[in-house]
PDB file of N, CA and C in Angstrom:
ATOM      1  N   MET V  97     103.908  88.010 101.889  1.00 74.00           N
ATOM      2  CA  MET V  97     103.890  88.170 102.556  1.00 74.00           C
ATOM      3  C   MET V  97     103.101  89.964 102.002  1.00 74.00           C
ATOM      4  N   THR V  98     101.241  89.612 101.661  1.00 82.00           N
ATOM      5  CA  THR V  98     100.223  90.790 101.744  1.00 82.00           C
ATOM      6  C   THR V  98     100.301  92.174 102.423  1.00 82.00           C
ATOM      7  N   LEU V  99     100.095  92.941 102.402  1.00 84.00           N
ATOM      8  CA  LEU V  99      99.193  94.111 102.916  1.00 84.00           C
ATOM      9  C   LEU V  99      97.572  94.548 102.622  1.00 84.00           C
ATOM     10  N   GLY V 100      97.122  94.359 103.517  1.00 86.00           N
ATOM     11  CA  GLY V 100      95.439  94.250 104.002  1.00 86.00           C
ATOM     12  C   GLY V 100      95.139  95.880 103.578  1.00 86.00           C
ATOM     13  N   LEU V 101      93.360  95.583 103.301  1.00 88.00           N
ATOM     14  CA  LEU V 101      93.099  97.136 103.819  1.00 88.00           C
ATOM     15  C   LEU V 101      93.385  97.940 104.386  1.00 88.00           C
ATOM     16  N   GLU V 102      93.328  96.770 105.506  1.00 91.00           N
ATOM     17  CA  GLU V 102      93.696  98.507 107.204  1.00 91.00           C
ATOM     18  C   GLU V 102      94.745  98.937 106.331  1.00 91.00           C
ATOM     19  N   ALA V 103      95.875  98.034 106.214  1.00 92.00           N
ATOM     20  CA  ALA V 103      97.266  99.018 106.711  1.00 92.00           C
ATOM     21  C   ALA V 103      97.496 100.340 104.454  1.00 92.00           C
ATOM     22  N   TYR V 104      96.480  99.810 104.680  1.00 91.00           N
ATOM     23  CA  TYR V 104      96.772 101.325 103.869  1.00 91.00           C
ATOM     24  C   TYR V 104      95.525 102.160 104.167  1.00 91.00           C
ATOM     25  N   LEU V 105      94.668 101.785 104.765  1.00 93.00           N
ATOM     26  CA  LEU V 105      94.046 102.991 105.567  1.00 93.00           C
ATOM     27  C   LEU V 105      94.032 103.631 107.260  1.00 93.00           C
ATOM     28  N   MET V 106      95.538 102.617 107.396  1.00 95.00           N
ATOM     29  CA  MET V 106      95.620 103.263 108.058  1.00 95.00           C
ATOM     30  C   MET V 106      97.213 103.972 108.176  1.00 95.00           C
ATOM     31  N   LEU V 107      97.619 103.896 107.080  1.00 94.00           N
ATOM     32  CA  LEU V 107      98.416 104.299 106.168  1.00 94.00           C
ATOM     33  C   LEU V 107      97.953 106.063 105.670  1.00 94.00           C
ATOM     34  N   ALA V 108      97.023 106.119 105.367  1.00 94.00           N
ATOM     35  CA  ALA V 108      95.962 107.607 105.217  1.00 94.00           C
ATOM     36  C   ALA V 108      95.983 108.249 105.994  1.00 94.00           C
ATOM     37  N   ALA V 109      95.397 107.370 107.073  1.00 96.00           N
ATOM     38  CA  ALA V 109      95.264 108.103 108.193  1.00 96.00           C
ATOM     39  C   ALA V 109      95.650 108.850 109.037  1.00 96.00           C
ATOM     40  N   LEU V 110      97.047 108.180 108.878  1.00 96.00           N
ATOM     41  CA  LEU V 110      98.420 109.093 108.769  1.00 96.00           C
ATOM     42  C   LEU V 110      98.382 109.625 108.427  1.00 96.00           C
ATOM     43  N   LEU V 111      98.710 110.267 107.025  1.00 95.00           N
ATOM     44  CA  LEU V 111      98.971 111.097 106.341  1.00 95.00           C
ATOM     45  C   LEU V 111      98.273 112.499 106.643  1.00 95.00           C
ATOM     46  N   PHE V 112      96.659 112.058 106.688  1.00 95.00           N
ATOM     47  CA  PHE V 112      95.643 113.010 106.274  1.00 95.00           C
ATOM     48  C   PHE V 112      95.964 113.811 107.817  1.00 95.00           C
ATOM     49  N   SER V 113      96.391 112.899 109.258  1.00 96.00           N
ATOM     50  CA  SER V 113      96.432 113.552 110.000  1.00 96.00           C
ATOM     51  C   SER V 113      97.829 114.168 110.202  1.00 96.00           C
ATOM     52  N   ALA V 114      98.540 113.544 110.138  1.00 95.00           N
ATOM     53  CA  ALA V 114     100.142 114.906 109.617  1.00 95.00           C
ATOM     54  C   ALA V 114      99.613 116.075 108.469  1.00 95.00           C
ATOM     55  N   GLY V 115      99.196 116.180 107.705  1.00 94.00           N
ATOM     56  CA  GLY V 115      98.847 116.845 107.512  1.00 94.00           C
ATOM     57  C   GLY V 115      97.767 118.318 107.952  1.00 94.00           C
ATOM     58  N   MET V 116      96.175 117.914 108.208  1.00 95.00           N
ATOM     59  CA  MET V 116      95.695 118.221 109.717  1.00 95.00           C
ATOM     60  C   MET V 116      96.605 119.226 111.306  1.00 95.00           C
ATOM     61  N   TYR V 117      97.379 118.447 110.973  1.00 95.00           N
ATOM     62  CA  TYR V 117      98.210 119.204 111.787  1.00 95.00           C
ATOM     63  C   TYR V 117      99.277 119.988 111.535  1.00 95.00           C
ATOM     64  N   GLY V 118      99.655 119.505 110.765  1.00 92.00           N
ATOM     65  CA  GLY V 118     100.325 120.776 109.698  1.00 92.00           C
ATOM     66  C   GLY V 118      99.243 122.002 108.654  1.00 92.00           C
ATOM     67  N   ALA V 119      98.286 122.051 108.590  1.00 89.00           N
ATOM     68  CA  ALA V 119      97.564 123.465 108.514  1.00 89.00           C
ATOM     69  C   ALA V 119      97.682 123.744 110.522  1.00 89.00           C
ATOM     70  N   VAL V 120      96.638 123.353 110.603  1.00 90.00           N
ATOM     71  CA  VAL V 120      96.466 124.012 111.664  1.00 90.00           C
ATOM     72  C   VAL V 120      97.409 124.732 112.041  1.00 90.00           C
ATOM     73  N   SER V 121      98.731 123.510 113.092  1.00 90.00           N
ATOM     74  CA  SER V 121      99.549 124.418 112.958  1.00 90.00           C
ATOM     75  C   SER V 121     101.131 125.655 112.741  1.00 90.00           C
ATOM     76  N   LYS V 122     101.209 125.402 111.426  1.00 83.00           N
ATOM     77  CA  LYS V 122     102.079 126.636 110.748  1.00 83.00           C
ATOM     78  C   LYS V 122     101.308 127.546 110.839  1.00 83.00           C
ATOM     79  N   LYS V 123     102.844 128.311 110.332  1.00 81.00           N
ATOM     80  CA  LYS V 123     101.989 129.862 111.198  1.00 81.00           C
ATOM     81  C   LYS V 123     102.284 130.840 108.421  1.00 81.00           C
ATOM     82  N   GLY V 124     103.498 130.198 108.102  1.00 81.00           N
ATOM     83  CA  GLY V 124     104.139 130.159 107.030  1.00 81.00           C
ATOM     84  C   GLY V 124     102.707 129.669 105.329  1.00 81.00           C
ATOM     85  N   ALA V 125     102.659 129.908 105.125  1.00 79.00           N
ATOM     86  CA  ALA V 125     101.435 130.343 104.180  1.00 79.00           C
ATOM     87  C   ALA V 125     102.084 128.787 103.422  1.00 79.00           C
ATOM     88  N   VAL V 126     103.140 128.515 102.605  1.00 81.00           N
ATOM     89  CA  VAL V 126     103.504 127.994 101.995  1.00 81.00           C
ATOM     90  C   VAL V 126     103.775 126.477 102.750  1.00 81.00           C
ATOM     91  N   GLN V 127     103.928 126.255 104.155  1.00 86.00           N
ATOM     92  CA  GLN V 127     103.892 124.860 104.977  1.00 86.00           C
ATOM     93  C   GLN V 127     102.558 124.784 104.434  1.00 86.00           C
ATOM     94  N   VAL V 128     101.641 126.317 105.286  1.00 85.00           N
ATOM     95  CA  VAL V 128      99.722 125.484 104.841  1.00 85.00           C
ATOM     96  C   VAL V 128      99.608 124.594 103.854  1.00 85.00           C
ATOM     97  N   LEU V 129     100.141 125.374 102.734  1.00 86.00           N
ATOM     98  CA  LEU V 129      99.776 124.844 100.981  1.00 86.00           C
ATOM     99  C   LEU V 129     100.420 123.381 101.025  1.00 86.00           C
ATOM    100  N   MET V 130     101.354 123.279 101.934  1.00 88.00           N
ATOM    101  CA  MET V 130     102.142 121.413 101.757  1.00 88.00           C
ATOM    102  C   MET V 130     101.157 120.713 102.394  1.00 88.00           C
ATOM    103  N   SER V 131     101.146 121.098 103.856  1.00 91.00           N
ATOM    104  CA  SER V 131     100.513 120.458 104.456  1.00 91.00           C
ATOM    105  C   SER V 131      98.760 120.254 103.738  1.00 91.00           C
ATOM    106  N   LEU V 132      98.884 121.106 102.882  1.00 89.00           N
ATOM    107  CA  LEU V 132      96.722 120.886 102.138  1.00 89.00           C
ATOM    108  C   LEU V 132      97.145 119.502 101.585  1.00 89.00           C
ATOM    109  N   GLU V 133      98.127 119.670 100.944  1.00 89.00           N
ATOM    110  CA  GLU V 133      99.234 118.988  99.721  1.00 89.00           C
ATOM    111  C   GLU V 133      98.604 117.076 100.428  1.00 89.00           C
ATOM    112  N   LEU V 134      99.325 117.167 101.297  1.00 92.00           N
ATOM    113  CA  LEU V 134     100.099 116.255 101.846  1.00 92.00           C
ATOM    114  C   LEU V 134      98.757 115.119 103.248  1.00 92.00           C
ATOM    115  N   MET V 135      97.151 116.539 102.628  1.00 92.00           N
ATOM    116  CA  MET V 135      95.745 115.499 103.885  1.00 92.00           C
ATOM    117  C   MET V 135      95.314 114.688 101.835  1.00 92.00           C
ATOM    118  N   ALA V 136      95.496 115.497 100.533  1.00 90.00           N
ATOM    119  CA  ALA V 136      95.146 115.303  98.981  1.00 90.00           C
ATOM    120  C   ALA V 136      95.801 113.874  99.177  1.00 90.00           C
ATOM    121  N   VAL V 137      97.122 113.974  99.472  1.00 91.00           N
ATOM    122  CA  VAL V 137      97.342 112.174  99.418  1.00 91.00           C
ATOM    123  C   VAL V 137      97.251 111.625  99.778  1.00 91.00           C
ATOM    124  N   GLY V 138      96.517 112.088 100.638  1.00 93.00           N
ATOM    125  CA  GLY V 138      95.815 110.362 101.826  1.00 93.00           C
ATOM    126  C   GLY V 138      93.814 110.128 101.238  1.00 93.00           C
ATOM    127  N   VAL V 139      93.829 111.547 101.091  1.00 90.00           N
ATOM    128  CA  VAL V 139      92.182 110.765 100.427  1.00 90.00           C
ATOM    129  C   VAL V 139      92.246 110.171  98.958  1.00 90.00           C
ATOM    130  N   ASP V 140      93.781 110.314  98.450  1.00 89.00           N
ATOM    131  CA  ASP V 140      94.046 109.547  97.459  1.00 89.00           C
ATOM    132  C   ASP V 140      94.711 108.095  97.776  1.00 89.00           C
ATOM    133  N   LEU V 141      95.260 107.891  98.287  1.00 90.00           N
ATOM    134  CA  LEU V 141      95.536 106.950  99.151  1.00 90.00           C
ATOM    135  C   LEU V 141      94.482 105.873  99.723  1.00 90.00           C
ATOM    136  N   ASN V 142      93.755 106.741  99.324  1.00 91.00           N
ATOM    137  CA  ASN V 142      91.916 105.760 100.581  1.00 91.00           C
ATOM    138  C   ASN V 142      91.297 105.704  99.065  1.00 91.00           C
ATOM    139  N   LEU V 143      91.406 106.546  97.907  1.00 87.00           N
ATOM    140  CA  LEU V 143      90.925 105.684  96.862  1.00 87.00           C
ATOM    141  C   LEU V 143      90.879 105.027  95.910  1.00 87.00           C
ATOM    142  N   VAL V 144      91.830 105.042  96.357  1.00 89.00           N
ATOM    143  CA  VAL V 144      93.063 103.998  95.461  1.00 89.00           C
ATOM    144  C   VAL V 144      93.045 102.527  96.263  1.00 89.00           C
ATOM    145  N   ALA V 145      93.716 102.235  97.530  1.00 89.00           N
ATOM    146  CA  ALA V 145      92.804 101.144  98.107  1.00 89.00           C
ATOM    147  C   ALA V 145      91.343 100.760  98.313  1.00 89.00           C
ATOM    148  N   PHE V 146      90.356 101.304  98.107  1.00 88.00           N
ATOM    149  CA  PHE V 146      89.369 101.042  98.310  1.00 88.00           C
ATOM    150  C   PHE V 146      88.713 100.410  96.620  1.00 88.00           C
ATOM    151  N   SER V 147      89.685 100.657  96.095  1.00 87.00           N
ATOM    152  CA  SER V 147      89.174 100.506  94.519  1.00 87.00           C
ATOM    153  C   SER V 147      89.808  99.618  94.874  1.00 87.00           C
ATOM    154  N   ARG V 148      90.976  99.483  94.943  1.00 86.00           N
ATOM    155  CA  ARG V 148      91.776  97.839  94.660  1.00 86.00           C
ATOM    156  C   ARG V 148      91.154  96.700  95.491  1.00 86.00           C
ATOM    157  N   TYR V 149      90.457  97.501  95.986  1.00 86.00           N
ATOM    158  CA  TYR V 149      90.146  96.138  96.764  1.00 86.00           C
ATOM    159  C   TYR V 149      88.395  95.704  97.367  1.00 86.00           C
ATOM    160  N   VAL V 150      87.607  97.391  97.125  1.00 85.00           N
ATOM    161  CA  VAL V 150      86.199  96.616  97.075  1.00 85.00           C
ATOM    162  C   VAL V 150      85.805  96.631  95.893  1.00 85.00           C
ATOM    163  N   THR V 151      86.161  96.433  94.525  1.00 84.00           N
ATOM    164  CA  THR V 151      86.348  96.613  93.145  1.00 84.00           C
ATOM    165  C   THR V 151      87.321  96.520  92.030  1.00 84.00           C
ATOM    166  N   PRO V 152      88.274  95.377  92.336  1.00 81.00           N
ATOM    167  CA  PRO V 152      89.502  95.860  91.504  1.00 81.00           C
ATOM    168  C   PRO V 152      88.823  95.434  90.784  1.00 81.00           C
ATOM    169  N   VAL V 153      88.260  94.910  89.608  1.00 85.00           N
ATOM    170  CA  VAL V 153      87.628  94.748  88.060  1.00 85.00           C
ATOM    171  C   VAL V 153      87.522  96.899  87.197  1.00 85.00           C
ATOM    172  N   GLU V 154      86.910  97.168  88.725  1.00 84.00           N
ATOM    173  CA  GLU V 154      86.826  98.519  87.590  1.00 84.00           C
ATOM    174  C   GLU V 154      87.696 100.060  88.173  1.00 84.00           C
ATOM    175  N   MET V 155      88.708 100.961  87.540  1.00 82.00           N
ATOM    176  CA  MET V 155      89.466 101.242  88.249  1.00 82.00           C
ATOM    177  C   MET V 155      88.624 102.798  88.717  1.00 82.00           C
ATOM    178  N   THR V 156      87.774 103.405  89.032  1.00 82.00           N
ATOM    179  CA  THR V 156      87.749 104.497  89.422  1.00 82.00           C
ATOM    180  C   THR V 156      87.980 105.553  90.735  1.00 82.00           C
ATOM    181  N   GLY V 157      88.055 104.733  91.236  1.00 82.00           N
ATOM    182  CA  GLY V 157      89.286 104.738  92.106  1.00 82.00           C
ATOM    183  C   GLY V 157      90.416 105.584  91.959  1.00 82.00           C
ATOM    184  N   GLN V 158      91.478 104.838  90.685  1.00 84.00           N
ATOM    185  CA  GLN V 158      92.292 105.970  90.332  1.00 84.00           C
ATOM    186  C   GLN V 158      91.560 106.567  88.910  1.00 84.00           C
ATOM    187  N   PHE V 159      90.677 107.037  87.991  1.00 86.00           N
ATOM    188  CA  PHE V 159      89.392 107.495  87.694  1.00 86.00           C
ATOM    189  C   PHE V 159      89.953 109.083  88.865  1.00 86.00           C
ATOM    190  N   PHE V 160      88.887 108.779  89.541  1.00 84.00           N
ATOM    191  CA  PHE V 160      88.693 110.066  90.867  1.00 84.00           C
ATOM    192  C   PHE V 160      89.969 110.383  91.694  1.00 84.00           C
ATOM    193  N   THR V 161      90.920 109.814  91.437  1.00 86.00           N
ATOM    194  CA  THR V 161      92.396 110.485  91.972  1.00 86.00           C
ATOM    195  C   THR V 161      93.187 111.298  90.995  1.00 86.00           C
ATOM    196  N   VAL V 162      93.015 111.027  90.140  1.00 88.00           N
ATOM    197  CA  VAL V 162      93.824 111.510  89.095  1.00 88.00           C
ATOM    198  C   VAL V 162      93.000 112.891  88.679  1.00 88.00           C
ATOM    199  N   PHE V 163      91.636 112.653  88.456  1.00 88.00           N
ATOM    200  CA  PHE V 163      91.081 114.739  88.720  1.00 88.00           C
ATOM    201  C   PHE V 163      91.437 114.848  90.268  1.00 88.00           C
ATOM    202  N   VAL V 164      91.827 114.621  91.061  1.00 85.00           N
ATOM    203  CA  VAL V 164      92.189 115.811  92.914  1.00 85.00           C
ATOM    204  C   VAL V 164      93.660 115.331  91.914  1.00 85.00           C
ATOM    205  N   MET V 165      94.240 114.601  91.501  1.00 86.00           N
ATOM    206  CA  MET V 165      95.692 114.723  91.351  1.00 86.00           C
ATOM    207  C   MET V 165      96.065 116.904  90.430  1.00 86.00           C
ATOM    208  N   ILE V 166      94.519 116.512  89.387  1.00 90.00           N
ATOM    209  CA  ILE V 166      95.022 117.232  88.922  1.00 90.00           C
ATOM    210  C   ILE V 166      93.918 119.004  89.313  1.00 90.00           C
ATOM    211  N   VAL V 167      92.740 118.827  90.091  1.00 87.00           N
ATOM    212  CA  VAL V 167      92.571 119.999  91.118  1.00 87.00           C
ATOM    213  C   VAL V 167      93.434 120.247  91.854  1.00 87.00           C
ATOM    214  N   SER V 168      94.212 119.402  92.656  1.00 85.00           N
ATOM    215  CA  SER V 168      95.837 119.747  93.679  1.00 85.00           C
ATOM    216  C   SER V 168      96.593 120.559  92.272  1.00 85.00           C
ATOM    217  N   ALA V 169      96.884 120.210  91.663  1.00 87.00           N
ATOM    218  CA  ALA V 169      98.149 121.679  90.926  1.00 87.00           C
ATOM    219  C   ALA V 169      97.185 122.623  90.331  1.00 87.00           C
ATOM    220  N   ALA V 170      96.010 122.822  90.331  1.00 89.00           N
ATOM    221  CA  ALA V 170      95.786 124.280  89.523  1.00 89.00           C
ATOM    222  C   ALA V 170      96.146 124.781  90.960  1.00 89.00           C
ATOM    223  N   GLU V 171      95.346 123.215  92.952  1.00 84.00           N
ATOM    224  CA  GLU V 171      95.158 124.626  93.884  1.00 84.00           C
ATOM    225  C   GLU V 171      96.376 124.997  94.649  1.00 84.00           C
ATOM    226  N   ILE V 172      97.898 124.238  94.053  1.00 84.00           N
ATOM    227  CA  ILE V 172      99.172 124.439  94.257  1.00 84.00           C
ATOM    228  C   ILE V 172      99.450 125.525  93.269  1.00 84.00           C
ATOM    229  N   GLY V 173      98.885 126.151  91.701  1.00 87.00           N
ATOM    230  CA  GLY V 173      99.354 127.156  91.200  1.00 87.00           C
ATOM    231  C   GLY V 173      98.975 128.981  91.533  1.00 87.00           C
ATOM    232  N   LEU V 174      97.964 128.056  92.129  1.00 87.00           N
ATOM    233  CA  LEU V 174      96.667 129.222  92.494  1.00 87.00           C
ATOM    234  C   LEU V 174      96.925 130.154  93.417  1.00 87.00           C
ATOM    235  N   GLY V 175      97.776 128.530  94.489  1.00 81.00           N
ATOM    236  CA  GLY V 175      98.195 129.300  95.724  1.00 81.00           C
ATOM    237  C   GLY V 175      98.849 130.037  95.550  1.00 81.00           C
ATOM    238  N   LEU V 176     100.101 130.059  95.283  1.00 82.00           N
ATOM    239  CA  LEU V 176     101.022 130.205  95.803  1.00 82.00           C
ATOM    240  C   LEU V 176     101.529 131.690  94.481  1.00 82.00           C
ATOM    241  N   ALA V 177     100.118 131.683  93.370  1.00 85.00           N
ATOM    242  CA  ALA V 177      99.936 132.672  93.222  1.00 85.00           C
ATOM    243  C   ALA V 177      99.417 133.886  94.365  1.00 85.00           C
ATOM    244  N   LEU V 178      98.432 133.946  95.212  1.00 79.00           N
ATOM    245  CA  LEU V 178      98.501 134.616  96.162  1.00 79.00           C
ATOM    246  C   LEU V 178      98.894 134.756  97.727  1.00 79.00           C
ATOM    247  N   VAL V 179     100.208 133.582  97.094  1.00 79.00           N
ATOM    248  CA  VAL V 179     100.862 133.833  98.004  1.00 79.00           C
ATOM    249  C   VAL V 179     102.028 134.759  98.181  1.00 79.00           C
ATOM    250  N   LEU V 180     102.517 134.676  96.830  1.00 81.00           N
ATOM    251  CA  LEU V 180     103.150 136.064  96.338  1.00 81.00           C
ATOM    252  C   LEU V 180     102.880 137.119  96.331  1.00 81.00           C
ATOM    253  N   ALA V 181     100.945 137.934  95.823  1.00 78.00           N
ATOM    254  CA  ALA V 181     100.701 138.527  95.562  1.00 78.00           C
ATOM    255  C   ALA V 181     100.730 139.492  97.293  1.00 78.00           C
ATOM    256  N   ILE V 182      99.899 138.468  97.969  1.00 76.00           N
ATOM    257  CA  ILE V 182     100.282 139.315  99.280  1.00 76.00           C
ATOM    258  C   ILE V 182     101.785 139.102  99.667  1.00 76.00           C
ATOM    259  N   PHE V 183     102.490 138.386  99.916  1.00 77.00           N
ATOM    260  CA  PHE V 183     103.805 138.609  99.908  1.00 77.00           C
ATOM    261  C   PHE V 183     104.184 140.216  99.007  1.00 77.00           C
ATOM    262  N   ARG V 184     104.242 140.510  98.250  1.00 79.00           N
ATOM    263  CA  ARG V 184     104.714 141.594  97.784  1.00 79.00           C
ATOM    264  C   ARG V 184     103.613 142.813  98.385  1.00 79.00           C
ATOM    265  N   SER V 185     102.612 143.106  99.028  1.00 73.00           N
ATOM    266  CA  SER V 185     101.269 144.330  99.546  1.00 73.00           C
ATOM    267  C   SER V 185     101.649 144.366 101.034  1.00 73.00           C
ATOM    268  N   ALA V 186     102.229 143.042 102.183  1.00 71.00           N
ATOM    269  CA  ALA V 186     102.634 143.182 103.134  1.00 71.00           C
ATOM    270  C   ALA V 186     104.620 142.224 103.701  1.00 71.00           C
ATOM    271  N   ARG V 187     104.863 142.086 103.101  1.00 74.00           N
ATOM    272  CA  ARG V 187     106.722 141.497 102.669  1.00 74.00           C
ATOM    273  C   ARG V 187     106.055 140.588 104.486  1.00 74.00           C
ATOM    274  N   SER V 188     105.028 139.856 104.381  1.00 70.00           N
ATOM    275  CA  SER V 188     105.447 139.008 105.198  1.00 70.00           C
ATOM    276  C   SER V 188     104.176 137.582 104.578  1.00 70.00           C
ATOM    277  N   SER V 189     104.559 136.498 104.431  1.00 65.00           N
ATOM    278  CA  SER V 189     103.302 135.453 104.322  1.00 65.00           C
ATOM    279  C   SER V 189     102.991 134.172 105.605  1.00 65.00           C
ATOM    280  N   GLU V 190     103.091 135.052 107.065  1.00 70.00           N
ATOM    281  CA  GLU V 190     103.022 134.705 107.976  1.00 70.00           C
ATOM    282  C   GLU V 190     101.338 134.916 107.705  1.00 70.00           C
ATOM    283  N   VAL V 191     100.910 133.600 107.971  1.00 67.00           N
ATOM    284  CA  VAL V 191      99.679 133.529 107.531  1.00 67.00           C
ATOM    285  C   VAL V 191      98.186 134.550 108.907  1.00 67.00           C
ATOM    286  N   ASP V 192      99.142 134.056 109.927  1.00 64.00           N
ATOM    287  CA  ASP V 192      99.353 134.942 111.670  1.00 64.00           C
ATOM    288  C   ASP V 192      98.338 136.524 110.984  1.00 64.00           C
ATOM    289  N   SER V 193      99.817 137.575 110.837  1.00 64.00           N
ATOM    290  CA  SER V 193      99.626 138.034 110.148  1.00 64.00           C
ATOM    291  C   SER V 193      98.929 139.078 109.159  1.00 64.00           C
ATOM    292  N   LEU V 194      98.425 138.492 108.487  1.00 64.00           N
ATOM    293  CA  LEU V 194      97.585 138.725 107.063  1.00 64.00           C
ATOM    294  C   LEU V 194      95.898 138.925 107.979  1.00 64.00           C
ATOM    295  N   ALA V 195      96.136 141.522 108.611  1.00 61.00           N
ATOM    296  CA  ALA V 195      94.703 141.352 108.661  1.00 61.00           C
ATOM    297  C   ALA V 195      93.932 141.186 107.282  1.00 61.00           C
ATOM    298  N   GLU V 196      94.145 141.514 106.102  1.00 61.00           N
ATOM    299  CA  GLU V 196      93.468 141.789 105.303  1.00 61.00           C
ATOM    300  C   GLU V 196      92.870 140.876 104.801  1.00 61.00           C
ATOM    301  N   LEU V 197      93.044 139.362 105.026  1.00 56.00           N
ATOM    302  CA  LEU V 197      92.395 138.814 104.739  1.00 56.00           C
ATOM    303  C   LEU V 197      90.969 138.451 105.716  1.00 56.00           C
ATOM    304  N   LYS V 198      90.912 139.816 106.551  1.00 58.00           N
ATOM    305  CA  LYS V 198      89.701 138.533 108.111  1.00 58.00           C
ATOM    306  C   LYS V 198      88.930 139.496 106.932  1.00 58.00           C
ATOM    307  N   GLY V 199      87.053 139.322 108.266  1.00 54.00           N
ATOM    308  CA  GLY V 199      86.250 139.651 106.899  1.00 54.00           C
ATOM    309  C   GLY V 199      85.452 140.821 108.037  1.00 54.00           C
TER     310      GLY V 199
END
């Protein structure tokens, strides 16, 4: 039994939806960052699945996936540095209690 493109797209949509729910509903900054990474994994899965089933000879989806992973690693490094800086000044990492970030 082989899985078709639809199965991969459904899994990617499920991962992206779970990440979106976590990013909207969680209060901790680290949990929000983890949810954003879960959304990025859903996008990566879409890129690889479309590349595999639409243009199997070219590896454009895989190249874009590597690029997204590099950007995600940089985002996590910067995000955790921001969380630590905010925690040092506000003594809280909850997103709702951060008044300094409001415009």
